[in-house]
């Protein structure tokens, strides 16, 4: 099969069992049978669920949703305090962990272990490059790029340009990255773009890659179930099928649900803002709830259609629309500034990367805690979802090919996206004196930037469609992943279970929006990301140990 062909080897891979390794691999002999701890039967509908993981996860999520909705007027200060305490006191831990993930991935790329093929030495890729990359990138951070593509570079530029400010006791009160660049528009732009790329480049994709590689290796090469606990077999042995493994998988489900809810809530806010901007529709909670319900219903239809007819098709459509919007902004906007800025921003990212990633002795505590620590926790909470989804579609790739594609290529595209969207907005502020984009709410800044370009209504509508379809693909693929974990590693569980999880992702997003808005979304992403960081650090050790046992 041609590498460029988007077709897969199977019409419906989501209903097949994990294939056996092809060629010589180091199979782990275990007494565990996939699904042996499941409840498999009919209770009004057919079910096939892990008795402990599904039950504990579902009860915890339902209880949280009920309490948040019941006390929605009282919980916002709690969420704000929780977010601020975690990012303020444990920011160094998130930054240090992110650096470890990047170093592990880069080390594997250049080591002989990179020659090992996922699925066995004779395995061939299930998807061509077009379909493979479209799915992993759309699932990885699509909504976030739409929401923060304009607002984050502009925020960092403004903070850097305003410079450093001190409050009582000599504590910095500004949000500028590093030492800022007071009064220097050129350097403030470089620093702002470097800080933005730092949050969307190597570090987040290294987090995803660690989880994806652990899942793919221990499932496709070692013959274990496709769940997070399998990666810890080198550490726990047969005990991984008991409570140590239950805790890992429960944490994975909770992190995924709340990480997705954060993204879905952010996406809903931007979609509603765009609809108000274009058509004058209401921006209140009622519209937010209706939009989340509607998009969740569309996601359920996509789930029923399956991986090929649903998320894969939507992902490729979305990548096409995203490329169209990106090309439009580059051509209609400051083309020369974007073209030169791309390389300038890459150089700035490389120059500031050591300082931005330093976990200790930081004076820019607001930036390091409020921006970077939150982002790392958000990416970590997303990592079970994105990692497993990437693993599901990456069989047949070598470790080196897998890591280069998952780590390097999305970073380059993120630089291009942020340079075009954020760079255009900064040009409008600096050169044109257009401050409306700077003064608008975060969810509106993309649309305000587009008002200064031709075909505003069309480009803004494409932006709304992109947010909505990213919403659908995230919910669809997230439900597939959560259901795999909650059914003990089965990949052919009844579709109704994925419908259940998609419904609850929407319900949690609604509860968080009503119970504290963006602060509540951020608080839950950080809270679930913290314990799962320890899981990822253990997975780094397990991956290296597992690869060293593979034939090369």
CSV table of C-alpha atoms in Angstrom, one decimal, residues 142-143 146 264 267-268 270-272 275 291-292 294-296 298-299 314 318 321 461-475:
chain,number,residue,atom,x,y,z
A,142,UNK,CA,-7.3,21.5,17.5
A,143,UNK,CA,-9.7,23.4,19.8
A,146,UNK,CA,-8.3,27.9,17.5
A,264,UNK,CA,-14.9,21.2,25.1
A,267,UNK,CA,-14.4,25.4,22.4
A,268,UNK,CA,-18.1,26.0,23.2
A,270,UNK,CA,-15.4,30.4,21.4
A,271,UNK,CA,-18.1,29.0,19.1
A,272,UNK,CA,-20.9,30.9,20.9
A,275,UNK,CA,-22.1,33.0,16.5
A,291,UNK,CA,-24.5,24.2,21.7
A,292,UNK,CA,-22.8,21.5,23.9
A,294,UNK,CA,-26.1,19.7,19.9
A,295,UNK,CA,-22.5,19.0,19.3
A,296,UNK,CA,-22.5,16.0,21.6
A,298,UNK,CA,-23.5,15.0,16.4
A,299,UNK,CA,-20.5,13.3,18.1
A,314,UNK,CA,-14.1,14.5,10.0
A,318,UNK,CA,-11.0,19.7,9.5
A,321,UNK,CA,-10.4,23.7,6.5
A,461,UNK,CA,-17.8,31.2,9.7
A,462,UNK,CA,-15.0,28.8,8.7
A,463,UNK,CA,-13.4,29.4,12.1
A,464,UNK,CA,-16.7,28.5,13.9
A,465,UNK,CA,-17.0,25.3,11.8
A,466,UNK,CA,-13.4,24.4,12.7
A,467,UNK,CA,-14.1,24.8,16.4
A,468,UNK,CA,-17.3,22.7,16.1
A,469,UNK,CA,-15.7,19.9,14.1
A,470,UNK,CA,-12.6,19.8,16.4
A,471,UNK,CA,-15.2,19.5,19.3
A,472,UNK,CA,-16.8,16.6,17.6
A,473,UNK,CA,-13.6,14.7,16.7
A,474,UNK,CA,-12.3,15.2,20.3
A,475,UNK,CA,-15.5,13.9,21.8
